mmCIF file of C-alpha atoms in Angstrom:
data_model
loop_
_atom_site.group_PDB
_atom_site.id
_atom_site.type_symbol
_atom_site.label_atom_id
_atom_site.label_comp_id
_atom_site.label_asym_id
_atom_site.label_seq_id
_atom_site.Cartn_x
_atom_site.Cartn_y
_atom_site.Cartn_z
ATOM 1 C CA UNK A 1 25.561 -39.078 1.442
ATOM 2 C CA UNK A 2 26.161 -40.037 -2.148
ATOM 3 C CA UNK A 3 29.301 -37.880 -2.498
ATOM 4 C CA UNK A 4 31.363 -36.645 0.413
ATOM 5 C CA UNK A 5 31.058 -32.884 0.718
ATOM 6 C CA UNK A 6 28.340 -32.561 -1.922
ATOM 7 C CA UNK A 7 24.846 -31.240 -1.424
ATOM 8 C CA UNK A 8 22.386 -33.806 -0.063
ATOM 9 C CA UNK A 9 20.418 -35.186 -3.016
ATOM 10 C CA UNK A 10 16.661 -35.340 -2.494
ATOM 11 C CA UNK A 11 14.124 -36.824 -4.859
ATOM 12 C CA UNK A 12 10.798 -35.114 -4.253
ATOM 13 C CA UNK A 13 7.986 -37.253 -5.595
ATOM 14 C CA UNK A 14 4.689 -35.413 -6.002
ATOM 15 C CA UNK A 15 1.380 -37.264 -6.149
ATOM 16 C CA UNK A 16 -1.835 -36.211 -7.808
ATOM 17 C CA UNK A 17 -3.640 -34.540 -4.942
ATOM 18 C CA UNK A 18 -4.810 -30.992 -4.297
ATOM 19 C CA UNK A 19 -2.157 -30.719 -1.575
ATOM 20 C CA UNK A 20 0.491 -30.618 -4.321
ATOM 21 C CA UNK A 21 0.374 -26.819 -4.150
ATOM 22 C CA UNK A 22 1.748 -26.949 -0.580
ATOM 23 C CA UNK A 23 4.760 -28.926 -1.793
ATOM 24 C CA UNK A 24 6.034 -25.846 -3.659
ATOM 25 C CA UNK A 25 6.854 -24.303 -0.271
ATOM 26 C CA UNK A 26 8.512 -27.546 0.855
ATOM 27 C CA UNK A 27 10.637 -27.527 -2.304
ATOM 28 C CA UNK A 28 11.657 -23.928 -1.671
ATOM 29 C CA UNK A 29 12.754 -24.744 1.867
ATOM 30 C CA UNK A 30 14.799 -27.712 0.677
ATOM 31 C CA UNK A 31 16.615 -25.830 -2.078
ATOM 32 C CA UNK A 32 17.256 -22.709 -0.007
ATOM 33 C CA UNK A 33 18.786 -24.805 2.793
ATOM 34 C CA UNK A 34 21.368 -26.320 0.455
ATOM 35 C CA UNK A 35 19.713 -29.510 -0.834
ATOM 36 C CA UNK A 36 19.855 -30.554 -4.455
ATOM 37 C CA UNK A 37 16.295 -31.526 -5.331
ATOM 38 C CA UNK A 38 15.007 -33.448 -8.312
ATOM 39 C CA UNK A 39 11.224 -33.264 -8.588
ATOM 40 C CA UNK A 40 9.447 -36.322 -9.987
ATOM 41 C CA UNK A 41 5.728 -35.567 -10.276
ATOM 42 C CA UNK A 42 3.111 -37.970 -11.527
ATOM 43 C CA UNK A 43 1.078 -37.009 -14.576
ATOM 44 C CA UNK A 44 -1.844 -36.403 -12.232
ATOM 45 C CA UNK A 45 0.253 -34.044 -10.088
ATOM 46 C CA UNK A 46 0.878 -31.863 -13.135
ATOM 47 C CA UNK A 47 -2.855 -31.211 -13.323
ATOM 48 C CA UNK A 48 -2.511 -29.302 -10.044
ATOM 49 C CA UNK A 49 0.942 -27.706 -10.408
ATOM 50 C CA UNK A 50 2.588 -27.439 -13.808
ATOM 51 C CA UNK A 51 6.043 -28.526 -14.920
ATOM 52 C CA UNK A 52 7.463 -24.957 -15.232
ATOM 53 C CA UNK A 53 6.823 -24.337 -11.526
ATOM 54 C CA UNK A 54 8.693 -27.458 -10.409
ATOM 55 C CA UNK A 55 11.565 -26.777 -12.811
ATOM 56 C CA UNK A 56 11.915 -23.142 -11.763
ATOM 57 C CA UNK A 57 11.886 -23.901 -8.041
ATOM 58 C CA UNK A 58 14.244 -26.885 -8.247
ATOM 59 C CA UNK A 59 16.592 -25.671 -10.970
ATOM 60 C CA UNK A 60 16.320 -29.029 -12.719
ATOM 61 C CA UNK A 61 14.272 -30.293 -15.654
ATOM 62 C CA UNK A 62 11.161 -32.266 -14.773
ATOM 63 C CA UNK A 63 10.171 -35.623 -16.216
ATOM 64 C CA UNK A 64 7.353 -38.031 -15.412
ATOM 65 C CA UNK A 65 7.961 -40.916 -17.820
ATOM 66 C CA UNK A 66 10.657 -43.554 -18.132
ATOM 67 C CA UNK A 67 11.057 -42.633 -21.818
ATOM 68 C CA UNK A 68 12.114 -39.038 -21.162
ATOM 69 C CA UNK A 69 15.893 -38.549 -21.649
ATOM 70 C CA UNK A 70 16.054 -42.321 -22.025
ATOM 71 C CA UNK A 71 19.799 -42.339 -22.687
ATOM 72 C CA UNK A 72 20.346 -41.285 -19.061
ATOM 73 C CA UNK A 73 18.293 -44.254 -17.794
ATOM 74 C CA UNK A 74 16.372 -41.978 -15.388
ATOM 75 C CA UNK A 75 14.198 -44.758 -13.981
ATOM 76 C CA UNK A 76 17.362 -46.262 -12.470
ATOM 77 C CA UNK A 77 19.778 -43.383 -12.007
ATOM 78 C CA UNK A 78 17.507 -41.011 -10.080
ATOM 79 C CA UNK A 79 16.835 -43.485 -7.282
ATOM 80 C CA UNK A 80 20.385 -44.823 -7.193
ATOM 81 C CA UNK A 81 21.965 -41.414 -6.595
ATOM 82 C CA UNK A 82 19.501 -40.092 -4.012
ATOM 83 C CA UNK A 83 20.184 -39.564 -0.319
ATOM 84 C CA UNK A 84 16.451 -39.321 0.389
ATOM 85 C CA UNK A 85 13.234 -39.945 -1.492
ATOM 86 C CA UNK A 86 10.318 -37.934 -0.111
ATOM 87 C CA UNK A 87 6.847 -38.421 -1.576
ATOM 88 C CA UNK A 88 4.357 -35.642 -0.809
ATOM 89 C CA UNK A 89 1.483 -35.814 -1.156
ATOM 90 C CA UNK A 90 1.494 -39.600 -1.164
ATOM 91 C CA UNK A 91 -1.950 -40.492 -2.461
ATOM 92 C CA UNK A 92 -3.753 -43.749 -1.718
ATOM 93 C CA UNK A 93 -2.888 -44.776 -5.277
ATOM 94 C CA UNK A 94 0.843 -44.174 -4.797
ATOM 95 C CA UNK A 95 0.874 -46.062 -1.486
ATOM 96 C CA UNK A 96 -0.906 -48.998 -3.122
ATOM 97 C CA UNK A 97 1.477 -49.114 -6.079
ATOM 98 C CA UNK A 98 4.542 -48.771 -3.875
ATOM 99 C CA UNK A 99 3.356 -51.558 -1.564
ATOM 100 C CA UNK A 100 2.661 -53.838 -4.546
ATOM 101 C CA UNK A 101 5.995 -53.018 -6.209
ATOM 102 C CA UNK A 102 4.379 -51.665 -9.377
ATOM 103 C CA UNK A 103 6.495 -49.526 -11.679
ATOM 104 C CA UNK A 104 4.332 -47.844 -14.311
ATOM 105 C CA UNK A 105 5.834 -44.341 -14.220
ATOM 106 C CA UNK A 106 9.077 -42.607 -13.291
ATOM 107 C CA UNK A 107 8.164 -42.111 -9.636
ATOM 108 C CA UNK A 108 7.291 -45.743 -8.939
ATOM 109 C CA UNK A 109 10.413 -46.888 -10.812
ATOM 110 C CA UNK A 110 12.453 -44.520 -8.656
ATOM 111 C CA UNK A 111 10.946 -45.987 -5.492
ATOM 112 C CA UNK A 112 12.007 -49.485 -6.567
ATOM 113 C CA UNK A 113 15.588 -48.479 -7.331
ATOM 114 C CA UNK A 114 16.142 -46.261 -4.284
ATOM 115 C CA UNK A 115 18.543 -47.638 -1.695
ATOM 116 C CA UNK A 116 18.298 -44.595 0.535
ATOM 117 C CA UNK A 117 15.685 -43.691 3.173
ATOM 118 C CA UNK A 118 12.180 -43.260 1.771
ATOM 119 C CA UNK A 119 9.552 -41.062 3.435
ATOM 120 C CA UNK A 120 5.887 -40.962 2.445
ATOM 121 C CA UNK A 121 3.679 -38.052 3.524
ATOM 122 C CA UNK A 122 0.137 -39.265 2.809
ATOM 123 C CA UNK A 123 -2.738 -36.913 2.035
ATOM 124 C CA UNK A 124 -6.255 -38.048 1.160
ATOM 125 C CA UNK A 125 -9.799 -38.050 2.451
ATOM 126 C CA UNK A 126 -10.303 -39.599 5.877
ATOM 127 C CA UNK A 127 -12.310 -42.534 4.534
ATOM 128 C CA UNK A 128 -9.494 -43.410 2.133
ATOM 129 C CA UNK A 129 -6.851 -43.180 4.872
ATOM 130 C CA UNK A 130 -8.897 -45.390 7.185
ATOM 131 C CA UNK A 131 -9.780 -47.997 4.535
ATOM 132 C CA UNK A 132 -8.356 -51.451 5.384
ATOM 133 C CA UNK A 133 -6.549 -51.601 2.042
ATOM 134 C CA UNK A 134 -4.698 -48.345 2.721
ATOM 135 C CA UNK A 135 -3.877 -49.386 6.281
ATOM 136 C CA UNK A 136 -2.489 -52.685 4.989
ATOM 137 C CA UNK A 137 -0.387 -50.882 2.376
ATOM 138 C CA UNK A 138 0.990 -48.505 5.019
ATOM 139 C CA UNK A 139 1.864 -51.444 7.283
ATOM 140 C CA UNK A 140 3.635 -53.181 4.398
ATOM 141 C CA UNK A 141 5.712 -50.125 3.530
ATOM 142 C CA UNK A 142 6.667 -49.582 7.158
ATOM 143 C CA UNK A 143 7.676 -53.222 7.508
ATOM 144 C CA UNK A 144 10.087 -52.701 4.617
ATOM 145 C CA UNK A 145 11.794 -49.778 6.335
ATOM 146 C CA UNK A 146 9.966 -46.818 4.812
ATOM 147 C CA UNK A 147 8.848 -43.974 7.053
ATOM 148 C CA UNK A 148 5.139 -43.337 6.487
ATOM 149 C CA UNK A 149 4.038 -40.236 8.360
ATOM 150 C CA UNK A 150 0.465 -40.143 9.616
ATOM 151 C CA UNK A 151 -1.482 -37.303 7.976
ATOM 152 C CA UNK A 152 -2.627 -34.311 9.966
ATOM 153 C CA UNK A 153 -6.155 -33.486 11.081
ATOM 154 C CA UNK A 154 -7.799 -30.457 9.515
ATOM 155 C CA UNK A 155 -9.695 -29.043 6.573
ATOM 156 C CA UNK A 156 -9.689 -31.268 3.497
ATOM 157 C CA UNK A 157 -11.186 -30.493 0.094
ATOM 158 C CA UNK A 158 -14.707 -29.128 -0.015
ATOM 159 C CA UNK A 159 -16.403 -28.887 3.354
ATOM 160 C CA UNK A 160 -14.804 -32.024 4.761
ATOM 161 C CA UNK A 161 -12.627 -32.023 7.871
ATOM 162 C CA UNK A 162 -10.735 -34.918 9.402
ATOM 163 C CA UNK A 163 -7.493 -36.888 9.339
ATOM 164 C CA UNK A 164 -5.945 -36.868 5.901
ATOM 165 C CA UNK A 165 -4.507 -33.380 5.562
ATOM 166 C CA UNK A 166 -0.914 -33.013 4.384
ATOM 167 C CA UNK A 167 1.292 -31.739 7.251
ATOM 168 C CA UNK A 168 2.503 -28.178 6.869
ATOM 169 C CA UNK A 169 5.570 -27.674 4.632
ATOM 170 C CA UNK A 170 7.770 -26.462 7.482
ATOM 171 C CA UNK A 171 7.118 -29.605 9.485
ATOM 172 C CA UNK A 172 7.658 -31.858 6.463
ATOM 173 C CA UNK A 173 10.974 -30.085 5.939
ATOM 174 C CA UNK A 174 11.950 -30.781 9.547
ATOM 175 C CA UNK A 175 10.997 -34.451 9.150
ATOM 176 C CA UNK A 176 13.094 -34.729 5.985
ATOM 177 C CA UNK A 177 16.034 -33.010 7.651
ATOM 178 C CA UNK A 178 15.937 -35.402 10.583
ATOM 179 C CA UNK A 179 15.847 -38.462 8.333
ATOM 180 C CA UNK A 180 18.757 -37.107 6.286
ATOM 181 C CA UNK A 181 20.799 -36.542 9.440
ATOM 182 C CA UNK A 182 20.642 -40.258 10.161
ATOM 183 C CA UNK A 183 21.924 -41.156 6.706
ATOM 184 C CA UNK A 184 21.288 -44.739 5.664
ATOM 185 C CA UNK A 185 20.331 -45.823 9.187
ATOM 186 C CA UNK A 186 17.076 -47.769 9.307
ATOM 187 C CA UNK A 187 14.080 -46.280 11.157
ATOM 188 C CA UNK A 188 15.062 -48.002 14.405
ATOM 189 C CA UNK A 189 11.893 -47.027 16.295
ATOM 190 C CA UNK A 190 9.560 -48.541 13.695
ATOM 191 C CA UNK A 191 6.732 -50.521 15.231
ATOM 192 C CA UNK A 192 6.941 -48.694 18.546
ATOM 193 C CA UNK A 193 4.117 -46.651 19.992
ATOM 194 C CA UNK A 194 5.423 -43.736 22.025
ATOM 195 C CA UNK A 195 3.765 -41.024 24.086
ATOM 196 C CA UNK A 196 5.566 -37.727 24.688
ATOM 197 C CA UNK A 197 4.359 -34.875 26.903
ATOM 198 C CA UNK A 198 5.566 -31.341 26.257
ATOM 199 C CA UNK A 199 5.038 -27.731 27.299
ATOM 200 C CA UNK A 200 4.057 -26.248 30.625
ATOM 201 C CA UNK A 201 0.775 -26.670 32.462
ATOM 202 C CA UNK A 202 -1.338 -23.718 33.597
ATOM 203 C CA UNK A 203 -3.430 -23.728 36.771
ATOM 204 C CA UNK A 204 -6.292 -21.232 36.699
ATOM 205 C CA UNK A 205 -6.619 -18.680 39.496
ATOM 206 C CA UNK A 206 -9.506 -16.877 37.807
ATOM 207 C CA UNK A 207 -10.610 -16.507 34.156
ATOM 208 C CA UNK A 208 -7.661 -14.187 33.502
ATOM 209 C CA UNK A 209 -4.754 -15.373 35.645
ATOM 210 C CA UNK A 210 -2.967 -18.677 36.097
ATOM 211 C CA UNK A 211 0.017 -20.259 37.820
ATOM 212 C CA UNK A 212 2.461 -21.540 35.224
ATOM 213 C CA UNK A 213 6.072 -21.869 34.191
ATOM 214 C CA UNK A 214 8.432 -20.837 31.399
ATOM 215 C CA UNK A 215 8.454 -24.094 29.419
ATOM 216 C CA UNK A 216 7.998 -23.511 25.678
ATOM 217 C CA UNK A 217 7.577 -27.170 24.741
ATOM 218 C CA UNK A 218 10.448 -27.033 22.224
ATOM 219 C CA UNK A 219 12.347 -29.967 23.731
ATOM 220 C CA UNK A 220 9.261 -32.164 23.867
ATOM 221 C CA UNK A 221 8.355 -31.283 20.291
ATOM 222 C CA UNK A 222 11.909 -32.132 19.216
ATOM 223 C CA UNK A 223 11.519 -35.519 20.913
ATOM 224 C CA UNK A 224 8.233 -36.130 19.093
ATOM 225 C CA UNK A 225 9.560 -35.039 15.687
ATOM 226 C CA UNK A 226 12.675 -37.144 16.030
ATOM 227 C CA UNK A 227 10.744 -40.244 17.100
ATOM 228 C CA UNK A 228 8.412 -39.907 14.098
ATOM 229 C CA UNK A 229 11.381 -39.530 11.744
ATOM 230 C CA UNK A 230 12.813 -42.719 13.239
ATOM 231 C CA UNK A 231 9.611 -44.579 12.438
ATOM 232 C CA UNK A 232 7.648 -44.503 15.693
ATOM 233 C CA UNK A 233 3.909 -44.046 16.076
ATOM 234 C CA UNK A 234 3.894 -40.866 18.180
ATOM 235 C CA UNK A 235 1.252 -39.197 20.325
ATOM 236 C CA UNK A 236 2.180 -35.794 21.739
ATOM 237 C CA UNK A 237 0.302 -34.516 24.787
ATOM 238 C CA UNK A 238 0.944 -30.788 24.464
ATOM 239 C CA UNK A 239 0.370 -28.313 27.275
ATOM 240 C CA UNK A 240 0.052 -24.728 26.062
ATOM 241 C CA UNK A 241 2.793 -24.936 23.439
ATOM 242 C CA UNK A 242 2.440 -22.340 20.677
ATOM 243 C CA UNK A 243 4.219 -24.533 18.138
ATOM 244 C CA UNK A 244 3.093 -26.160 14.860
ATOM 245 C CA UNK A 245 2.057 -29.804 15.030
ATOM 246 C CA UNK A 246 5.025 -32.026 14.096
ATOM 247 C CA UNK A 247 4.580 -33.978 10.866
ATOM 248 C CA UNK A 248 3.307 -37.495 11.445
ATOM 249 C CA UNK A 249 2.471 -36.890 15.106
ATOM 250 C CA UNK A 250 -0.975 -37.018 16.714
ATOM 251 C CA UNK A 251 -1.325 -34.051 19.076
ATOM 252 C CA UNK A 252 -3.574 -34.013 22.152
ATOM 253 C CA UNK A 253 -3.823 -30.446 23.534
ATOM 254 C CA UNK A 254 -4.249 -29.941 27.291
ATOM 255 C CA UNK A 255 -4.085 -27.005 29.693
ATOM 256 C CA UNK A 256 -3.764 -28.068 33.339
ATOM 257 C CA UNK A 257 -1.856 -30.763 35.196
ATOM 258 C CA UNK A 258 -5.067 -32.678 35.872
ATOM 259 C CA UNK A 259 -5.924 -32.609 32.164
ATOM 260 C CA UNK A 260 -2.413 -33.732 31.258
ATOM 261 C CA UNK A 261 -2.555 -36.605 33.743
ATOM 262 C CA UNK A 262 -5.875 -37.760 32.287
ATOM 263 C CA UNK A 263 -4.615 -37.521 28.708
ATOM 264 C CA UNK A 264 -1.421 -39.458 29.421
ATOM 265 C CA UNK A 265 -3.397 -42.094 31.316
ATOM 266 C CA UNK A 266 -5.727 -42.461 28.320
ATOM 267 C CA UNK A 267 -2.741 -42.957 25.995
ATOM 268 C CA UNK A 268 -0.694 -45.138 28.366
ATOM 269 C CA UNK A 269 -2.222 -48.485 27.444
ATOM 270 C CA UNK A 270 -0.376 -50.033 24.530
ATOM 271 C CA UNK A 271 2.524 -47.572 24.625
ATOM 272 C CA UNK A 272 6.042 -48.987 24.473
ATOM 273 C CA UNK A 273 7.694 -45.773 25.658
ATOM 274 C CA UNK A 274 6.443 -42.773 27.624
ATOM 275 C CA UNK A 275 8.577 -39.636 27.803
ATOM 276 C CA UNK A 276 7.406 -37.032 30.314
ATOM 277 C CA UNK A 277 9.199 -33.888 29.182
ATOM 278 C CA UNK A 278 6.363 -31.502 30.090
ATOM 279 C CA UNK A 279 6.866 -29.099 32.986
ATOM 280 C CA UNK A 280 3.937 -30.117 35.191
ATOM 281 C CA UNK A 281 2.919 -27.724 37.982
ATOM 282 C CA UNK A 282 3.362 -29.250 41.437
ATOM 283 C CA UNK A 283 0.455 -27.241 42.873
ATOM 284 C CA UNK A 284 -2.815 -25.640 41.773
ATOM 285 C CA UNK A 285 -5.237 -23.236 43.462
ATOM 286 C CA UNK A 286 -7.698 -25.081 45.675
ATOM 287 C CA UNK A 287 -10.453 -23.122 43.961
ATOM 288 C CA UNK A 288 -10.623 -21.150 40.733
ATOM 289 C CA UNK A 289 -13.063 -18.266 41.063
ATOM 290 C CA UNK A 290 -15.589 -17.616 38.291
ATOM 291 C CA UNK A 291 -14.932 -13.865 37.992
ATOM 292 C CA UNK A 292 -11.768 -11.818 37.709
ATOM 293 C CA UNK A 293 -10.284 -10.985 41.114
ATOM 294 C CA UNK A 294 -10.347 -7.194 41.575
ATOM 295 C CA UNK A 295 -8.035 -4.975 43.556
ATOM 296 C CA UNK A 296 -9.565 -4.118 46.901
ATOM 297 C CA UNK A 297 -7.081 -1.495 48.071
ATOM 298 C CA UNK A 298 -5.478 -3.806 50.587
ATOM 299 C CA UNK A 299 -3.393 -6.944 50.597
ATOM 300 C CA UNK A 300 -4.804 -9.629 48.295
ATOM 301 C CA UNK A 301 -6.325 -12.698 49.861
ATOM 302 C CA UNK A 302 -3.881 -15.594 50.014
ATOM 303 C CA UNK A 303 -4.289 -18.321 47.407
ATOM 304 C CA UNK A 304 -4.672 -21.739 48.967
ATOM 305 C CA UNK A 305 -2.788 -24.379 47.013
ATOM 306 C CA UNK A 306 -3.343 -28.119 46.723
ATOM 307 C CA UNK A 307 -0.937 -30.665 45.324
ATOM 308 C CA UNK A 308 -1.322 -31.846 41.749
ATOM 309 C CA UNK A 309 -1.106 -35.536 40.858
ATOM 310 C CA UNK A 310 2.433 -36.849 40.373
ATOM 311 C CA UNK A 311 2.019 -37.993 36.794
ATOM 312 C CA UNK A 312 5.459 -39.569 36.400
ATOM 313 C CA UNK A 313 5.288 -41.537 39.666
ATOM 314 C CA UNK A 314 1.754 -42.635 38.791
ATOM 315 C CA UNK A 315 2.912 -43.990 35.435
ATOM 316 C CA UNK A 316 5.689 -45.970 37.084
ATOM 317 C CA UNK A 317 3.297 -47.351 39.709
ATOM 318 C CA UNK A 318 0.809 -48.489 37.065
ATOM 319 C CA UNK A 319 3.428 -49.953 34.723
ATOM 320 C CA UNK A 320 2.699 -53.552 33.908
ATOM 321 C CA UNK A 321 -0.927 -53.244 34.975
ATOM 322 C CA UNK A 322 -1.971 -54.117 31.444
ATOM 323 C CA UNK A 323 0.906 -56.478 30.826
ATOM 324 C CA UNK A 324 2.925 -53.726 29.156
ATOM 325 C CA UNK A 325 6.691 -53.591 29.532
ATOM 326 C CA UNK A 326 7.166 -49.867 29.095
ATOM 327 C CA UNK A 327 10.282 -47.741 29.164
ATOM 328 C CA UNK A 328 9.448 -44.581 31.111
ATOM 329 C CA UNK A 329 11.561 -41.429 30.866
ATOM 330 C CA UNK A 330 11.241 -38.415 33.128
ATOM 331 C CA UNK A 331 12.631 -34.881 32.923
ATOM 332 C CA UNK A 332 13.892 -32.743 35.780
ATOM 333 C CA UNK A 333 14.640 -29.020 35.635
ATOM 334 C CA UNK A 334 17.084 -28.011 38.353
ATOM 335 C CA UNK A 335 18.709 -24.705 39.253
ATOM 336 C CA UNK A 336 21.551 -26.092 41.390
ATOM 337 C CA UNK A 337 23.115 -29.376 42.522
ATOM 338 C CA UNK A 338 21.856 -30.785 39.247
ATOM 339 C CA UNK A 339 23.184 -34.335 39.483
ATOM 340 C CA UNK A 340 22.546 -34.797 43.203
ATOM 341 C CA UNK A 341 18.979 -33.499 42.957
ATOM 342 C CA UNK A 342 18.479 -35.552 39.828
ATOM 343 C CA UNK A 343 19.566 -38.783 41.486
ATOM 344 C CA UNK A 344 17.273 -38.115 44.436
ATOM 345 C CA UNK A 345 14.358 -37.503 42.070
ATOM 346 C CA UNK A 346 15.154 -40.631 40.067
ATOM 347 C CA UNK A 347 15.052 -42.676 43.259
ATOM 348 C CA UNK A 348 11.679 -41.175 44.216
ATOM 349 C CA UNK A 349 10.050 -41.543 40.814
ATOM 350 C CA UNK A 350 11.375 -44.964 39.866
ATOM 351 C CA UNK A 351 11.548 -44.300 36.119
ATOM 352 C CA UNK A 352 14.118 -45.916 33.814
ATOM 353 C CA UNK A 353 15.809 -42.702 32.701
ATOM 354 C CA UNK A 354 15.758 -39.169 34.049
ATOM 355 C CA UNK A 355 16.923 -36.305 31.821
ATOM 356 C CA UNK A 356 18.217 -33.570 34.108
ATOM 357 C CA UNK A 357 18.988 -30.103 32.801
ATOM 358 C CA UNK A 358 19.934 -26.885 34.519
ATOM 359 C CA UNK A 359 17.483 -24.038 34.018
ATOM 360 C CA UNK A 360 17.530 -20.320 34.713
ATOM 361 C CA UNK A 361 19.851 -17.633 33.455
ATOM 362 C CA UNK A 362 18.694 -18.081 29.879
ATOM 363 C CA UNK A 363 19.231 -21.834 29.881
ATOM 364 C CA UNK A 364 16.823 -24.473 28.514
ATOM 365 C CA UNK A 365 13.441 -22.691 28.699
ATOM 366 C CA UNK A 366 12.489 -21.190 25.334
ATOM 367 C CA UNK A 367 15.937 -21.654 23.781
ATOM 368 C CA UNK A 368 16.898 -23.568 20.650
ATOM 369 C CA UNK A 369 19.624 -25.526 22.427
ATOM 370 C CA UNK A 370 19.940 -27.598 25.563
ATOM 371 C CA UNK A 371 22.346 -29.725 27.550
ATOM 372 C CA UNK A 372 21.659 -32.422 30.088
ATOM 373 C CA UNK A 373 22.832 -35.417 32.008
ATOM 374 C CA UNK A 374 20.748 -38.547 31.568
ATOM 375 C CA UNK A 375 20.639 -40.663 34.709
ATOM 376 C CA UNK A 376 19.695 -44.313 34.494
ATOM 377 C CA UNK A 377 18.040 -46.548 37.068
ATOM 378 C CA UNK A 378 21.047 -48.850 36.548
ATOM 379 C CA UNK A 379 23.355 -46.153 37.955
ATOM 380 C CA UNK A 380 24.544 -44.871 34.591
ATOM 381 C CA UNK A 381 25.083 -41.190 33.801
ATOM 382 C CA UNK A 382 25.427 -39.862 30.252
ATOM 383 C CA UNK A 383 26.488 -36.266 29.677
ATOM 384 C CA UNK A 384 24.915 -34.600 26.640
ATOM 385 C CA UNK A 385 26.800 -31.397 25.760
ATOM 386 C CA UNK A 386 25.093 -28.177 24.741
ATOM 387 C CA UNK A 387 23.682 -28.357 21.233
ATOM 388 C CA UNK A 388 20.427 -28.198 19.285
ATOM 389 C CA UNK A 389 17.458 -29.708 21.083
ATOM 390 C CA UNK A 390 17.032 -32.206 18.270
ATOM 391 C CA UNK A 391 20.536 -33.556 19.041
ATOM 392 C CA UNK A 392 19.541 -34.109 22.657
ATOM 393 C CA UNK A 393 16.343 -35.774 21.447
ATOM 394 C CA UNK A 394 18.308 -38.195 19.280
ATOM 395 C CA UNK A 395 20.606 -39.110 22.169
ATOM 396 C CA UNK A 396 17.636 -39.716 24.470
ATOM 397 C CA UNK A 397 16.015 -42.011 21.886
ATOM 398 C CA UNK A 398 19.335 -43.862 21.495
ATOM 399 C CA UNK A 399 19.348 -44.542 25.237
ATOM 400 C CA UNK A 400 15.688 -45.569 25.162
ATOM 401 C CA UNK A 401 16.307 -47.945 22.253
ATOM 402 C CA UNK A 402 19.070 -49.681 24.177
ATOM 403 C CA UNK A 403 16.631 -50.369 27.021
ATOM 404 C CA UNK A 404 13.809 -51.791 24.919
ATOM 405 C CA UNK A 405 13.011 -55.503 25.257
ATOM 406 C CA UNK A 406 14.846 -57.485 22.604
#
């Protein structure tokens, strides 16, 4: 932080896109959570949301030009004093100017003088996002240490739908918070492609009922959010998690264990790290009937179960098939003999790390906190004390990073 004990200082750059209206909610979340925010909109952004709105929500005057309050040298001072620069929406124009090092307004000058973490949240039409020039600019910015979040998929302007939507304000706030927590640390997962599974699978008995578990997906989502904030290219295979898509993360929704196995297999090639935090059902009904099972007045017919594929063991067995040198992380939920059962599972699965947590009695499932012991194939054991699930996620990624090929 710029001053010990002071509020974190955030520069919120706003580009000239229709999504600027969503940034008002992001600004509110930042200020109400104790951040000091200076808004630096482009002239184009003010066509969508006016200066009085930004000033009222931030509590600070708003300027767009280097000649405003020139005696304070704003084009230098704003970037120098910031703990984080967050640009949302980051238009194709802003990305291009930032990549080229242009400085023709206050925002681009601020980007050049900032020595703190910089996060871009792009928003534009799909064709613009996919254009080779934009992709090259994004790659350049990432190579320089900036975090460029992939845009979300959804409704754009007009009748268009596709990738290019600004992530929701709450998720952008979480991304900013995670980057701020790391201070001046570089995005140490930049350049890595990671796949995370989360949630709990459901195995249909009939159109109404299913066999499932209590997993909420919160730990897996924390792992995905944290990896994106640390610069990784993240795909999240999400099983029945009623949670908002994390900013900068591509989400693949699935329902059953078979669907999850297929989705992870499809994403496996080219991944540097795979983290299997989803609670995958061990068994499924041998048949799922087409109509709701009715009461018959007697004992219900037994449900015949068959074993589901062992997704984690399958990933380990196929590792290296495509020449990939992947780090594979498993999760184990245990109710007793946590470490002993965890070591036995690690030996069976053959993964590099196994995160073992005790469940039941209000622990782990659906909570905001977690604790675990992370067992390594090298015999190591790292205790992670109870705390927010994002803290556990950070510790897991630290351990993964230390096992990546140099």
